[in-house]
């Protein structure tokens, strides 16, 4: 069963947060923001997450909390915020009406592009550049979602408390890497490899990672075949796999 509060945290930090990586990986995304004044959008969810997206010089940055933003979008509940992501809710800004054009044009274009990569047409994946960007964006979304599930989902909270303090590296050979930092039963995702991981889960290729994300191959079989390498503290990786199982429930 999907918990709406957990889904709101995933939608905020794992889905909208991936706009950071989209702007870094796809020149077309960055081009939408160039030669324009910096602008920030604050998302504030009652009883849930809050964050600010800042767009500047063709780049995007997300920070927790809503401070001095140019546009403020409040949501009365986690369900309403989740409705923004599934297209059933249209938010009304309480600040920044003069920037409505950015919301309706540039921001909408960015989220549409993100959706194209996250829910791709199979034909688009035949293009190597598109495939790499799409798989990388999915990787970042999944790794951030793991931490949100560990901190908010009932099953995830129980699992996270079993993970020893320290850094877990999750990475794709020749591709992106992330740090899943566990401390006192909570987790945070950092979008780069750790310096001294206590455990490592590494996919052998972008194709294998994609097949796993799409459910085309079995993770256990891939481990047995040596296509997923696991080393270090195995108990950390066992519990990480349990969190990964929950990710599929929320990002289906």
PDB file of N, CA and C in Angstrom, residues 84-122:
ATOM      1  N   UNK A  84      -0.184  17.223  -8.183  1.00  0.00           N
ATOM      2  CA  UNK A  84       0.587  18.050  -9.119  1.00  0.00           C
ATOM      3  C   UNK A  84       1.390  17.166 -10.053  1.00  0.00           C
ATOM      4  N   UNK A  85       1.983  16.108  -9.498  1.00  0.00           N
ATOM      5  CA  UNK A  85       2.845  15.234 -10.296  1.00  0.00           C
ATOM      6  C   UNK A  85       2.054  14.334 -11.231  1.00  0.00           C
ATOM      7  N   UNK A  86       0.830  13.954 -10.830  1.00  0.00           N
ATOM      8  CA  UNK A  86       0.074  13.083 -11.742  1.00  0.00           C
ATOM      9  C   UNK A  86      -0.900  13.866 -12.622  1.00  0.00           C
ATOM     10  N   UNK A  87      -0.833  15.204 -12.533  1.00  0.00           N
ATOM     11  CA  UNK A  87      -1.593  16.037 -13.444  1.00  0.00           C
ATOM     12  C   UNK A  87      -3.039  16.287 -13.071  1.00  0.00           C
ATOM     13  N   UNK A  88      -3.425  15.954 -11.829  1.00  0.00           N
ATOM     14  CA  UNK A  88      -4.817  16.131 -11.425  1.00  0.00           C
ATOM     15  C   UNK A  88      -5.039  17.404 -10.606  1.00  0.00           C
ATOM     16  N   UNK A  89      -3.951  18.081 -10.210  1.00  0.00           N
ATOM     17  CA  UNK A  89      -4.051  19.293  -9.400  1.00  0.00           C
ATOM     18  C   UNK A  89      -3.261  20.415 -10.065  1.00  0.00           C
ATOM     19  N   UNK A  90      -3.885  21.581 -10.176  1.00  0.00           N
ATOM     20  CA  UNK A  90      -3.211  22.774 -10.682  1.00  0.00           C
ATOM     21  C   UNK A  90      -3.029  23.747  -9.519  1.00  0.00           C
ATOM     22  N   UNK A  91      -1.798  23.993  -9.097  1.00  0.00           N
ATOM     23  CA  UNK A  91      -1.568  24.844  -7.927  1.00  0.00           C
ATOM     24  C   UNK A  91      -1.775  26.322  -8.250  1.00  0.00           C
ATOM     25  N   UNK A  92      -2.129  27.088  -7.223  1.00  0.00           N
ATOM     26  CA  UNK A  92      -2.286  28.531  -7.357  1.00  0.00           C
ATOM     27  C   UNK A  92      -1.189  29.199  -6.527  1.00  0.00           C
ATOM     28  N   UNK A  93      -0.307  29.959  -7.154  1.00  0.00           N
ATOM     29  CA  UNK A  93       0.784  30.604  -6.407  1.00  0.00           C
ATOM     30  C   UNK A  93       0.251  31.619  -5.395  1.00  0.00           C
ATOM     31  N   UNK A  94       0.879  31.685  -4.245  1.00  0.00           N
ATOM     32  CA  UNK A  94       0.581  32.735  -3.279  1.00  0.00           C
ATOM     33  C   UNK A  94       1.621  33.852  -3.376  1.00  0.00           C
ATOM     34  N   UNK A  95       2.604  33.647  -4.227  1.00  0.00           N
ATOM     35  CA  UNK A  95       3.637  34.642  -4.463  1.00  0.00           C
ATOM     36  C   UNK A  95       4.186  34.435  -5.864  1.00  0.00           C
ATOM     37  N   UNK A  96       4.441  35.516  -6.561  1.00  0.00           N
ATOM     38  CA  UNK A  96       5.103  35.410  -7.858  1.00  0.00           C
ATOM     39  C   UNK A  96       4.181  35.343  -9.054  1.00  0.00           C
ATOM     40  N   UNK A  97       3.010  35.994  -8.975  1.00  0.00           N
ATOM     41  CA  UNK A  97       2.084  35.973 -10.115  1.00  0.00           C
ATOM     42  C   UNK A  97       2.716  36.569 -11.377  1.00  0.00           C
ATOM     43  N   UNK A  98       3.665  37.463 -11.188  1.00  0.00           N
ATOM     44  CA  UNK A  98       4.312  38.069 -12.355  1.00  0.00           C
ATOM     45  C   UNK A  98       5.232  37.083 -13.074  1.00  0.00           C
ATOM     46  N   UNK A  99       5.486  35.933 -12.429  1.00  0.00           N
ATOM     47  CA  UNK A  99       6.351  34.915 -13.044  1.00  0.00           C
ATOM     48  C   UNK A  99       5.566  33.719 -13.571  1.00  0.00           C
ATOM     49  N   UNK A 100       4.258  33.910 -13.713  1.00  0.00           N
ATOM     50  CA  UNK A 100       3.406  32.809 -14.189  1.00  0.00           C
ATOM     51  C   UNK A 100       3.901  32.273 -15.529  1.00  0.00           C
ATOM     52  N   UNK A 101       4.418  33.163 -16.352  1.00  0.00           N
ATOM     53  CA  UNK A 101       4.911  32.739 -17.666  1.00  0.00           C
ATOM     54  C   UNK A 101       5.983  31.686 -17.567  1.00  0.00           C
ATOM     55  N   UNK A 102       6.874  31.825 -16.569  1.00  0.00           N
ATOM     56  CA  UNK A 102       7.924  30.828 -16.386  1.00  0.00           C
ATOM     57  C   UNK A 102       7.324  29.477 -16.012  1.00  0.00           C
ATOM     58  N   UNK A 103       6.336  29.492 -15.121  1.00  0.00           N
ATOM     59  CA  UNK A 103       5.690  28.244 -14.703  1.00  0.00           C
ATOM     60  C   UNK A 103       5.010  27.550 -15.877  1.00  0.00           C
ATOM     61  N   UNK A 104       4.277  28.330 -16.656  1.00  0.00           N
ATOM     62  CA  UNK A 104       3.467  27.748 -17.731  1.00  0.00           C
ATOM     63  C   UNK A 104       4.277  27.361 -18.955  1.00  0.00           C
ATOM     64  N   UNK A 105       5.422  28.017 -19.137  1.00  0.00           N
ATOM     65  CA  UNK A 105       6.226  27.737 -20.334  1.00  0.00           C
ATOM     66  C   UNK A 105       7.495  26.947 -20.019  1.00  0.00           C
ATOM     67  N   UNK A 106       8.454  27.587 -19.390  1.00  0.00           N
ATOM     68  CA  UNK A 106       9.763  26.964 -19.201  1.00  0.00           C
ATOM     69  C   UNK A 106       9.729  25.804 -18.210  1.00  0.00           C
ATOM     70  N   UNK A 107       9.103  26.012 -17.056  1.00  0.00           N
ATOM     71  CA  UNK A 107       9.050  24.942 -16.061  1.00  0.00           C
ATOM     72  C   UNK A 107       8.254  23.758 -16.591  1.00  0.00           C
ATOM     73  N   UNK A 108       7.152  24.042 -17.262  1.00  0.00           N
ATOM     74  CA  UNK A 108       6.351  22.963 -17.850  1.00  0.00           C
ATOM     75  C   UNK A 108       7.151  22.204 -18.905  1.00  0.00           C
ATOM     76  N   UNK A 109       7.937  22.926 -19.690  1.00  0.00           N
ATOM     77  CA  UNK A 109       8.764  22.275 -20.708  1.00  0.00           C
ATOM     78  C   UNK A 109       9.804  21.361 -20.070  1.00  0.00           C
ATOM     79  N   UNK A 110      10.381  21.799 -18.945  1.00  0.00           N
ATOM     80  CA  UNK A 110      11.368  20.976 -18.234  1.00  0.00           C
ATOM     81  C   UNK A 110      10.740  19.713 -17.680  1.00  0.00           C
ATOM     82  N   UNK A 111       9.583  19.847 -17.044  1.00  0.00           N
ATOM     83  CA  UNK A 111       8.934  18.662 -16.466  1.00  0.00           C
ATOM     84  C   UNK A 111       8.447  17.714 -17.563  1.00  0.00           C
ATOM     85  N   UNK A 112       8.027  18.266 -18.687  1.00  0.00           N
ATOM     86  CA  UNK A 112       7.630  17.410 -19.816  1.00  0.00           C
ATOM     87  C   UNK A 112       8.833  16.624 -20.339  1.00  0.00           C
ATOM     88  N   UNK A 113       9.987  17.296 -20.409  1.00  0.00           N
ATOM     89  CA  UNK A 113      11.206  16.632 -20.879  1.00  0.00           C
ATOM     90  C   UNK A 113      11.627  15.542 -19.890  1.00  0.00           C
ATOM     91  N   UNK A 114      11.501  15.846 -18.603  1.00  0.00           N
ATOM     92  CA  UNK A 114      11.827  14.837 -17.590  1.00  0.00           C
ATOM     93  C   UNK A 114      10.925  13.622 -17.733  1.00  0.00           C
ATOM     94  N   UNK A 115       9.648  13.857 -17.936  1.00  0.00           N
ATOM     95  CA  UNK A 115       8.698  12.756 -18.124  1.00  0.00           C
ATOM     96  C   UNK A 115       9.064  11.924 -19.351  1.00  0.00           C
ATOM     97  N   UNK A 116       9.514  12.591 -20.404  1.00  0.00           N
ATOM     98  CA  UNK A 116       9.910  11.871 -21.619  1.00  0.00           C
ATOM     99  C   UNK A 116      11.048  10.901 -21.333  1.00  0.00           C
ATOM    100  N   UNK A 117      11.977  11.307 -20.467  1.00  0.00           N
ATOM    101  CA  UNK A 117      13.094  10.432 -20.126  1.00  0.00           C
ATOM    102  C   UNK A 117      12.704   9.352 -19.112  1.00  0.00           C
ATOM    103  N   UNK A 118      11.814   9.719 -18.172  1.00  0.00           N
ATOM    104  CA  UNK A 118      11.454   8.784 -17.114  1.00  0.00           C
ATOM    105  C   UNK A 118      10.439   7.739 -17.561  1.00  0.00           C
ATOM    106  N   UNK A 119       9.600   8.107 -18.507  1.00  0.00           N
ATOM    107  CA  UNK A 119       8.621   7.164 -19.063  1.00  0.00           C
ATOM    108  C   UNK A 119       8.782   7.159 -20.592  1.00  0.00           C
ATOM    109  N   UNK A 120       9.918   6.638 -21.054  1.00  0.00           N
ATOM    110  CA  UNK A 120      10.285   6.796 -22.464  1.00  0.00           C
ATOM    111  C   UNK A 120       9.517   5.905 -23.427  1.00  0.00           C
ATOM    112  N   UNK A 121       9.413   6.391 -24.634  1.00  0.00           N
ATOM    113  CA  UNK A 121       8.936   5.567 -25.736  1.00  0.00           C
ATOM    114  C   UNK A 121      10.065   4.582 -26.058  1.00  0.00           C
ATOM    115  N   UNK A 122       9.767   3.300 -26.205  1.00  0.00           N
ATOM    116  CA  UNK A 122      10.815   2.318 -26.500  1.00  0.00           C
ATOM    117  C   UNK A 122      11.689   2.700 -27.695  1.00  0.00           C
TER     118      UNK A 122
END
